[in-house]
Coordinates of C-alpha atoms in Angstrom, one line a residue:
X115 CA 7.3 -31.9 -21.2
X116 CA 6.9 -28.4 -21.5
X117 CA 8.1 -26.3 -18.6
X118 CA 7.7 -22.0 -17.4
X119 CA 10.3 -19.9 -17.9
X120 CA 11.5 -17.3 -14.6
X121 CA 10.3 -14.9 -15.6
X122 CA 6.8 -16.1 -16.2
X123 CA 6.7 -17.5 -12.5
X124 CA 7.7 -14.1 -11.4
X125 CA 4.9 -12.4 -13.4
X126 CA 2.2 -14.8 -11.9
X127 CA 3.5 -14.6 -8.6
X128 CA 3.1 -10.8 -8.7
X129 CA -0.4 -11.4 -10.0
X130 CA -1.7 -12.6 -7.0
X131 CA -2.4 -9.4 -5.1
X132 CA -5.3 -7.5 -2.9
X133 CA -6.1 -4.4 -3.6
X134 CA -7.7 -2.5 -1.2
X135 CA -8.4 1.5 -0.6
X136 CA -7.1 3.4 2.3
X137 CA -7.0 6.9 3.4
X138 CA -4.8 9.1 5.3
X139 CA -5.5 9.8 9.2
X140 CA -3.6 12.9 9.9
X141 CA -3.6 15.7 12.3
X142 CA -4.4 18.5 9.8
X143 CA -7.4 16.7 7.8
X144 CA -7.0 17.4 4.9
X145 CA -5.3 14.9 3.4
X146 CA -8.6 12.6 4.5
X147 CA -9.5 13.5 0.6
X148 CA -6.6 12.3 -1.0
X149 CA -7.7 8.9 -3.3
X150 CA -4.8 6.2 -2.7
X151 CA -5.4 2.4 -3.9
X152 CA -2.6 -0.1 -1.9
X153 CA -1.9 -3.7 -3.0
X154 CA -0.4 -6.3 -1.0
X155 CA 1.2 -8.9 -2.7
X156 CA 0.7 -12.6 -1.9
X157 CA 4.4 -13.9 -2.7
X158 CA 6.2 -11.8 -1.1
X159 CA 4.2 -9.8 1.6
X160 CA 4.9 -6.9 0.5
X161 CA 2.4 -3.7 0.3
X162 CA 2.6 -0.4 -1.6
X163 CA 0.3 2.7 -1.9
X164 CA -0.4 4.5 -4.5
X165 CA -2.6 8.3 -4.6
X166 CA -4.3 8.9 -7.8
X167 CA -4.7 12.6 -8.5
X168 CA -6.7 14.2 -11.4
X169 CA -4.9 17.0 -13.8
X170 CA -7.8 18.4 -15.8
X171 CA -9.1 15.4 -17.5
X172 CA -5.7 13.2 -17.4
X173 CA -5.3 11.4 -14.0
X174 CA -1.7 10.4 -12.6
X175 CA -0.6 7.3 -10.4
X176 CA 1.8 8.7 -7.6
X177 CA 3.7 6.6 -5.7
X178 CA 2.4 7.4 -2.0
X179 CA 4.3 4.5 0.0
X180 CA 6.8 2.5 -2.3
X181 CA 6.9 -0.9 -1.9
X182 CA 8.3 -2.7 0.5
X183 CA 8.0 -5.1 4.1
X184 CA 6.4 -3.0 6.4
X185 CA 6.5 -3.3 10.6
X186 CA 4.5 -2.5 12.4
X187 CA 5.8 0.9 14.8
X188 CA 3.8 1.3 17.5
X189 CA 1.4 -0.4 19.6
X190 CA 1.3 -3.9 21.3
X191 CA 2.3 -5.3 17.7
X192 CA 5.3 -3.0 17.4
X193 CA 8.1 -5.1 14.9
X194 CA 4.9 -7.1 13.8
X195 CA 5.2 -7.2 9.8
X196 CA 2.3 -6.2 8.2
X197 CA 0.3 -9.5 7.2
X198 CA -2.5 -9.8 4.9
X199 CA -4.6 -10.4 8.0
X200 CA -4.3 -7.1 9.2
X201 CA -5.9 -5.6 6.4
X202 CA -9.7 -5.2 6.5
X203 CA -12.6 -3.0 6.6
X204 CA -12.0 -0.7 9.4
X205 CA -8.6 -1.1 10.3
X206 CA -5.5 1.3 10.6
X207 CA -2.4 0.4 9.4
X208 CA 0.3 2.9 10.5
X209 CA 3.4 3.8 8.8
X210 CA 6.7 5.5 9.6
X211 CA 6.5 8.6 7.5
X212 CA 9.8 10.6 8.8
X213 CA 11.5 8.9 5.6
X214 CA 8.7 9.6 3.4
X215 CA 8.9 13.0 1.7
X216 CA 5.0 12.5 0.3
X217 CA 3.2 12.0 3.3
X218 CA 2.7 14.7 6.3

């Protein structure tokens, strides 16, 4: 009988993820042109959000929004954690940002 090690569960469980492509809605508008990729991961419901940004010909992955279980913070589904429902074509996810240095 064969059997997986840990840390080969962990690994697959992290490979089940959607990837999806968001933008930033902001007050100024420009940050409407930043490129950010997020992921939401299956097992554990967290997200994350990351902003590619091109240097000359090398590109860099920034972390935008680290990962974590996010809540909703305002609205009628205020304390609501983020599910995977919620993200679709169209839809705003908002974020708490007074803790995040890399957003306005």
């Amino acid at each position: 009988k064969m059997g997986v090690a840990p840390d080969q569960l962990c690994e697959k469980a992290l490979t089940k993820k959607l990837r999806f492509n968001a933008r930033i809605l902001s007050q100024n508008g420009r940050d409407i042109h930043r490129e950010l990729c997020g992921f939401f991961f299956l097992a554990d419901g967290s997200l994350t959000i990351y902003e590619f940004r091109r240097f000359g010909q090398r590109i860099s992955v920034l972390p935008l929004i680290p990962r974590s279980v996010y809540k909703h913070p305002l609205g009628k589904r205020c304390g609501e954690i983020y599910e995977i429902r919620h993200i679709k074509k169209g839809a705003t996810l908002y974020f708490e940002t007074t803790h995040l240095s890399s957003l306005p």
